[in-house]
Amino acid sequence: MTPADALARVVAALPAAEDRAGQREMVSAVSAAITDQHHLVVQAGTGTGKTLGYLVPAIVAGKRTVVATATKALQDQLAAKDLPFLEEHLGVDFTWSVLKGRSNYLCMQRVRELSAADTGQLELEEMAGSTKLEIMRLAEWAGRTATGDATDLPESVSDRAWQAVSVGSDECPGAKRCPMGDVCFAEAARQRAEHADVVVVNLHLYGLDVAADGAILPPHDVLVVDEAHQLEDIASDTVGLQIAPSRFVTVAAALRKVLAEPEVPSAVAEAASGLREVLQPSVGERLGVPLPDAVVEVLVDGRRRLEAAMSALRALDQAGKTSATAEVQQRVLRASQLTGRLVEAIDLASKIDDGWVPFVGGSPDHPRLEIAPLDVAPILREGVWGRRTAVLASATIPPSLPAAVGLPADRLVQLDVGSPFDYPGNALLYCARHLPDPRDASYTPKTHDELVALIDAAGGRTLALFTSWKAMDAAVAAVRARVDVPILSQRDLPKGRLVAEFTRSEPTCLFATAGFFQGFDAPGRTLSLVVIDRIPFPRPDDPLLSARREALGPTAFRQIDLPRAATMLAQATGRLIRTATDRGVVAVLDRRLSTATYGWDIVHALPPMRRTRERADAEAFLREITASSGG
Ligand code: SF4
C-alpha cells in the first residue's frame, strides 16, 4: 500500500472524513524523507492533522520510529486516540508503545519494602495518616494494574505518596541487581518499547537518551519530533546538568534509612544548606567558567561528605552481605546509586569549559546550579542527525530552527503545508497602533481601556495573555470592575479547572500568562477574542540566552529574540481558530508590531489573517460574530 492510499483509507474511517491537501502533502514529504534518508522540517498549521501526517508514512515505511512530543497532553493523545485508531483502520500490522521516565512507574521493590513487617512498618509510622492510606491503596493497585503507569491510576494521589512508591533513574540499580526486576513495570515498558515499531516518548526522555549516548531508548531509524519549536530549549535542559540543594537532602534521606548513626546523613544534609546559601544571591544570574571559588568550595565540601557516605555504605554492604535482608540490601544499593550519581554530577560541573553556561536557576527559596550547553547543535548533530532520519513538525516553525539545532543543510528539506482553515475570512489581526509604546508610563492604563472596549464588543469570550504576572494582576483588578462578564485570573484555579470553567461559560474571560500561550484548546463560541499585551520577547537578562547572544554578536536579535517572540506570538494566535467554523479577533496591544522595522518578520510568522490598525474594525467584527452566533 502506498502512503497516499493508506492516508485515504484512514481519513475515510474518521468520523468527519475530510480530504486535506496539506495533510496529503505532508504524508508525501515524510515518506520521501524516510526513503531518501534526508531530514524534513515541516510547518503544519492548525487543522492539518499532522499526527496522521507523520504516523501514516512512518508506519507504512516499516521503519522503527520514535515519536518525541514536547507535552504530555500530546503523548496521551497519541496513545489514547491516534495510534489505537490506526491499529484498527490502517490495514497495516504494527506494534506501538509508550515509554516514560522511570519515576512515572510504580516501583515493585518499594512496594515490597513498605509491606515488610519490620522496616516497612517503621517507615510508614513516620508518615501522615492520609499518606499511609494512599500508600496502602497504591499497594493494592500494584496487584491489579497492567502498566504501573501513574497516568492509569483510577484516582489522583499526593506527590508524597507517589514518591514513596516510585524511584528515579538516579536511584534504581537496574533490573539485574533488583529482586523485583522480573516484575518491574518500568522494565516491562522498556521491553515493550524494545520490540515496538512505534515508540512514543517525551522530548525530555529523548534528550536524556542523547546525553546517555542512546542507552535509554531502543535503536531506531526514524525520529519524529512533534512541537519541534520547543526542541532547542528542552534539549538544553536535558543534556545539561542541574545540582539543586534538594539532591543532597534526597541522598541524606536515603542514607538515614540504612545507616544507624545519624552523623553521616546529617553531614550530607548540611551540604544542602551550604549550597543554598552560596547560590541564593545569584538567582537568575550567569556564573563564570570556571565556576566561582565560593561555589567550587561548597561543591568540593559536599563531594567530601558524599565520599564519606560512600565509605559508610561500602562498609555496611560488606558487613551485611550475609546477614541483611534483601530489602535492606536494596536500600543500601539505591542509596549508593543516588550518592554516586551526585558525585558524578559534581565532577562534571568541575570540568566544564567555555562550551557550557553555568547559571543559578530556580527561586531564592529553591536555587539550583544549572549548567547548559552554549550550543545544542553539535550535540544533536553527533547524537541524532548523523544517526537517523528526522522529521521535525510543528504548527509554528521559526526560520532559525534548523541552524539552532544543527540540522545539516545538505540533507534537509523544509516545507510549509499551511492550514486548511480560512484565516482571511474568519480571523482579524488588530494591532493597537494608537497606544503608547509599552515602555511608556501611560501604556498600562490605556491597555485596560482597550481591553474593556474589546471585551464589551466580544460579549466576553476572551483569552487575554500577558507577558508578566504583574501586568496580568493589574489588568484583572482594573478590568473586573468595569465589565459585566466574569473575569477569571490564572491565580484563581488550577489550569484544568480554569479551562473547564472558561469552556463551560461562554461570556467568561480568562486572563493568564506565558503558560497559556501554548496548548490551550477552547474551540467554538467560547473564544472569539485573543488579546496579547506585548510582543513576547525573551527576557534580556535570561542567563543562558544572554550567553548565546554574546556568542552570536550583532546578529543575536535576529537569530534569538525575534524568532522566539514570533513563535510565541504565533502560538498565542493559534489559540483562536481551532476548527473550520471558529471566527474571531487577535488583538496585539503593542504598537511595535506595526511601527518597528522587525514588525513584518513577526506578522509573517502568524497565520494569514486580515489586518487592521483600527479598533472600530475589530469591534465591528466582534459584534458581527456575537450577533451571528445568537449571543
Ligand atoms: S528495577 Fe527494581 S528498583 Fe528499579 S524500578 Fe524496577 S522494581 Fe524498582
XYZ file of N, CA and C in Angstrom, residues 268-403:
408
model
N 25.719 15.197 55.155
C 25.315 15.381 53.751
C 24.202 16.422 53.668
N 23.249 16.352 54.607
C 22.145 17.325 54.599
C 22.676 18.744 54.798
N 23.722 18.882 55.621
C 24.297 20.222 55.853
C 24.874 20.811 54.558
N 25.365 19.933 53.681
C 25.919 20.425 52.409
C 24.833 21.139 51.606
N 23.577 20.688 51.799
C 22.468 21.341 51.088
C 22.363 22.803 51.524
N 22.484 23.042 52.846
C 22.374 24.424 53.341
C 23.505 25.273 52.774
N 24.717 24.699 52.769
C 25.873 25.447 52.261
C 25.663 25.840 50.805
N 25.170 24.906 50.011
C 24.975 25.179 48.584
C 23.871 26.228 48.397
N 22.798 26.082 49.170
C 21.687 27.042 49.069
C 22.197 28.457 49.360
N 22.974 28.590 50.434
C 23.470 29.911 50.827
C 24.347 30.562 49.758
N 25.179 29.733 49.133
C 26.102 30.320 48.160
C 25.387 30.643 46.839
N 24.307 29.916 46.535
C 23.602 30.169 45.271
C 22.570 31.289 45.386
N 21.960 31.393 46.575
C 20.835 32.319 46.757
C 21.048 33.730 46.189
N 22.189 34.375 46.484
C 22.336 35.765 45.997
C 22.422 35.868 44.478
N 22.630 34.761 43.786
C 22.856 34.845 42.333
C 21.715 34.255 41.511
N 20.533 34.112 42.117
C 19.419 33.522 41.354
C 19.159 34.353 40.096
N 19.040 33.660 38.965
C 18.782 34.349 37.695
C 20.038 34.898 37.049
N 21.220 34.633 37.656
C 22.456 35.203 37.101
C 23.356 34.119 36.533
N 24.164 34.571 35.588
C 25.140 33.678 34.993
C 26.363 33.610 35.892
N 27.020 32.466 35.938
C 28.267 32.339 36.689
C 29.405 32.213 35.680
N 30.612 32.433 36.164
C 31.755 32.357 35.254
C 32.208 30.927 35.022
N 33.083 30.776 34.017
C 33.748 29.490 33.769
C 35.242 29.728 33.914
N 35.979 29.039 34.784
C 35.468 28.015 35.685
C 34.534 28.614 36.743
N 33.846 27.759 37.477
C 32.875 28.230 38.458
C 33.551 29.100 39.515
N 32.811 30.064 40.100
C 33.399 30.915 41.145
C 33.928 30.070 42.317
N 34.966 30.589 42.976
C 35.611 29.836 44.059
C 34.621 29.419 45.143
N 33.699 30.336 45.505
C 32.771 30.032 46.605
C 31.894 28.829 46.249
N 31.484 28.757 44.980
C 30.645 27.628 44.556
C 31.482 26.348 44.534
N 32.702 26.472 44.005
C 33.578 25.292 43.957
C 33.810 24.761 45.374
N 34.033 25.683 46.289
C 34.299 25.263 47.682
C 33.162 24.432 48.257
N 31.915 24.891 48.070
C 30.803 24.116 48.651
C 30.623 22.790 47.918
N 30.911 22.788 46.614
C 30.777 21.528 45.880
C 31.855 20.529 46.329
N 33.079 21.039 46.509
C 34.169 20.152 46.961
C 33.840 19.625 48.358
N 33.341 20.517 49.197
C 32.968 20.103 50.550
C 31.828 19.069 50.500
N 30.840 19.324 49.649
C 29.728 18.372 49.508
C 30.218 17.027 49.010
N 31.145 17.076 48.054
C 31.681 15.824 47.495
C 32.389 15.021 48.581
N 33.149 15.731 49.431
C 33.873 15.057 50.520
C 32.873 14.342 51.443
N 31.764 14.999 51.727
C 30.749 14.395 52.599
C 30.109 13.187 51.909
N 29.914 13.294 50.592
C 29.331 12.169 49.849
C 30.301 10.989 49.817
N 31.601 11.305 49.706
C 32.616 10.237 49.723
C 32.575 9.496 51.059
N 32.430 10.256 52.139
C 32.342 9.628 53.468
C 31.115 8.723 53.530
N 30.027 9.183 52.904
C 28.806 8.368 52.887
C 29.034 7.083 52.088
N 29.727 7.220 50.955
C 30.022 6.032 50.133
C 30.830 5.014 50.942
N 31.807 5.499 51.701
C 32.627 4.583 52.516
C 31.750 3.877 53.545
N 30.858 4.646 54.179
C 29.986 4.037 55.190
C 29.076 2.999 54.541
N 28.599 3.294 53.337
C 27.713 2.333 52.645
C 28.469 1.080 52.241
N 29.726 1.286 51.791
C 30.528 0.118 51.398
C 30.754 -0.793 52.605
N 31.070 -0.182 53.735
C 31.312 -0.972 54.955
C 30.046 -1.741 55.339
N 28.926 -1.054 55.215
C 27.647 -1.680 55.567
C 27.349 -2.835 54.617
N 27.646 -2.604 53.354
C 27.392 -3.616 52.336
C 28.204 -4.879 52.632
N 29.499 -4.664 52.955
C 30.369 -5.814 53.270
C 29.846 -6.559 54.485
N 29.524 -5.795 55.531
C 29.106 -6.421 56.787
C 27.762 -7.125 56.634
N 26.896 -6.570 55.778
C 25.524 -7.085 55.715
C 25.306 -8.133 54.649
N 26.332 -8.429 53.848
C 26.150 -9.348 52.725
C 25.475 -10.638 53.152
N 25.846 -11.138 54.331
C 25.291 -12.426 54.757
C 24.070 -12.251 55.650
N 24.086 -11.188 56.466
C 23.023 -11.096 57.470
C 21.830 -10.237 57.063
N 22.050 -9.179 56.253
C 20.953 -8.241 55.993
C 19.886 -8.871 55.101
N 18.651 -8.433 55.278
C 17.575 -8.926 54.418
C 17.750 -8.328 53.022
N 17.047 -8.930 52.050
C 17.135 -8.429 50.672
C 16.669 -6.976 50.618
N 15.659 -6.626 51.442
C 15.126 -5.265 51.436
C 16.195 -4.268 51.876
N 16.904 -4.634 52.958
C 17.941 -3.726 53.461
C 19.053 -3.601 52.421
N 19.427 -4.716 51.828
C 20.491 -4.657 50.809
C 20.090 -3.744 49.648
N 18.817 -3.805 49.260
C 18.343 -2.950 48.170
C 18.386 -1.477 48.556
N 18.021 -1.199 49.791
C 18.074 0.196 50.235
C 19.521 0.706 50.188
N 20.449 -0.152 50.593
C 21.875 0.226 50.566
C 22.309 0.480 49.119
N 21.886 -0.426 48.261
C 22.254 -0.307 46.851
C 21.718 0.995 46.253
N 20.471 1.297 46.565
C 19.869 2.510 45.989
C 20.508 3.774 46.577
N 20.820 3.743 47.874
C 21.487 4.902 48.483
C 22.855 5.105 47.822
N 23.558 4.007 47.534
C 24.868 4.119 46.872
C 24.702 4.721 45.483
N 23.674 4.243 44.798
C 23.415 4.724 43.438
C 23.174 6.240 43.437
N 22.298 6.685 44.340
C 21.970 8.117 44.428
C 23.210 8.942 44.768
N 23.977 8.443 45.752
C 25.176 9.163 46.191
C 26.178 9.248 45.045
N 26.367 8.121 44.362
C 27.337 8.080 43.257
C 26.955 9.030 42.141
N 25.649 9.105 41.828
C 25.207 9.996 40.745
C 25.473 11.462 41.074
N 25.304 11.806 42.346
C 25.544 13.204 42.733
C 27.052 13.507 42.676
N 27.858 12.540 43.064
C 29.315 12.723 42.942
C 29.680 12.936 41.472
N 29.083 12.116 40.585
C 29.358 12.253 39.145
C 28.992 13.650 38.645
N 27.810 14.144 39.097
C 27.358 15.472 38.649
C 28.344 16.547 39.099
N 28.821 16.431 40.338
C 29.782 17.427 40.843
C 31.073 17.357 40.035
N 31.513 16.154 39.715
C 32.742 16.007 38.920
C 32.580 16.634 37.536
N 31.407 16.408 36.937
C 31.165 17.004 35.615
C 31.156 18.527 35.713
N 30.507 19.046 36.766
C 30.415 20.503 36.935
C 31.803 21.118 37.076
N 32.707 20.396 37.701
C 34.035 20.976 37.926
C 34.906 20.929 36.672
N 34.412 20.210 35.632
C 35.256 20.089 34.422
C 34.765 20.919 33.249
N 33.759 21.775 33.437
C 33.167 22.456 32.275
C 34.146 23.424 31.628
N 33.940 23.572 30.295
C 34.761 24.541 29.568
C 33.856 25.625 28.983
N 34.399 26.400 28.041
C 33.639 27.536 27.504
C 32.419 27.125 26.688
N 32.285 25.859 26.389
C 31.114 25.398 25.641
C 29.885 25.273 26.524
N 30.050 25.562 27.806
C 28.930 25.402 28.745
C 28.625 26.716 29.450
N 27.364 26.877 29.835
C 26.942 28.113 30.514
C 26.405 27.749 31.899
N 27.165 28.078 32.953
C 26.627 27.835 34.287
C 25.807 29.037 34.766
N 24.713 28.782 35.404
C 23.906 29.871 35.967
C 23.090 29.338 37.137
N 22.470 30.272 37.868
C 21.663 29.865 39.015
C 20.189 29.997 38.632
N 19.529 28.864 38.546
C 18.107 28.861 38.206
C 17.269 28.706 39.468
N 15.967 28.493 39.280
C 15.070 28.310 40.421
C 14.674 29.635 41.055
N 14.324 29.587 42.329
C 13.858 30.788 43.046
C 14.762 30.997 44.260
N 14.662 32.167 44.934
C 15.518 32.379 46.113
C 15.327 31.275 47.172
N 14.127 30.741 47.301
C 13.928 29.654 48.277
C 14.496 28.336 47.789
N 14.456 28.150 46.479
C 14.930 26.878 45.914
C 15.892 27.139 44.754
N 17.067 27.689 45.056
C 18.011 27.940 43.961
C 18.667 26.633 43.510
N 19.111 26.600 42.281
C 19.849 25.416 41.830
C 20.922 25.825 40.831
N 22.021 25.101 40.870
C 23.091 25.324 39.902
C 22.715 24.603 38.616
N 22.672 25.347 37.514
C 22.349 24.725 36.232
C 23.516 24.943 35.279
N 23.795 23.919 34.504
C 24.858 24.052 33.512
C 24.296 23.567 32.183
N 24.173 24.490 31.236
C 23.540 24.156 29.955
C 24.554 24.350 28.834
N 24.378 23.620 27.734
C 25.314 23.821 26.616
C 25.083 25.184 25.969
N 26.181 25.846 25.602
C 26.058 27.129 24.907
C 25.332 26.911 23.586
N 25.579 25.785 22.969
C 25.013 25.495 21.650
C 24.640 24.004 21.628
N 23.361 23.704 21.393
C 22.974 22.282 21.377
C 23.271 21.639 20.017
N 23.562 22.488 18.999
C 23.717 21.965 17.639
C 24.750 20.826 17.545
N 25.994 21.004 18.072
C 26.970 19.919 17.906
C 26.518 18.625 18.595
N 25.821 18.766 19.728
C 25.383 17.571 20.470
C 24.328 16.814 19.664
N 23.376 17.554 19.084
C 22.318 16.891 18.311
C 22.865 16.357 16.986
N 23.812 17.097 16.417
C 24.408 16.634 15.153
C 25.057 15.270 15.362
N 25.801 15.164 16.443
C 26.528 13.926 16.738
C 25.573 12.815 17.210
N 24.623 13.193 18.087
C 23.800 12.170 18.734
C 22.531 11.807 17.989
N 22.092 12.674 17.054
C 20.800 12.394 16.400
C 20.896 12.487 14.877
N 21.214 13.686 14.358
C 21.077 13.895 12.907
C 22.011 12.992 12.105
N 23.155 12.670 12.678
C 24.092 11.821 11.948
C 23.731 10.338 12.027
N 22.736 10.001 12.807
C 22.457 8.576 13.040
C 21.145 8.089 12.429
N 20.223 9.000 12.140
C 18.914 8.558 11.654
C 18.205 9.693 10.914
N 17.097 9.345 10.262
C 16.285 10.356 9.587
C 15.396 11.042 10.605
N 15.288 12.358 10.501
C 14.456 13.078 11.462
C 13.385 13.895 10.740
N 12.195 13.878 11.323
C 11.096 14.712 10.839
C 10.720 15.648 11.980
N 10.863 16.947 11.763
C 10.524 17.926 12.804
C 9.238 18.633 12.382
N 8.199 18.516 13.201
C 6.906 19.093 12.820
C 6.397 20.020 13.912
N 5.705 21.058 13.483
C 5.062 21.965 14.437
C 4.115 22.872 13.649
N 3.151 23.455 14.361
C 2.290 24.445 13.715
C 3.069 25.736 13.487
N 4.156 25.905 14.228
C 4.962 27.129 14.136
C 6.434 26.764 14.120
N 7.046 26.870 12.957
C 8.486 26.583 12.864
C 9.230 27.897 12.666
N 10.041 28.331 13.633
C 10.811 29.557 13.393
C 11.875 29.318 12.325
N 12.124 30.309 11.468
C 13.122 30.126 10.408
C 14.496 29.773 10.968
N 14.757 30.176 12.223
C 16.076 29.934 12.808
C 16.245 28.497 13.316
N 15.171 27.707 13.313
C 15.237 26.394 13.967
C 16.313 25.453 13.399
N 16.362 25.236 12.056
C 17.346 24.263 11.552
C 18.771 24.585 12.007
N 19.157 25.880 11.941
C 20.522 26.237 12.346
C 20.690 26.076 13.851
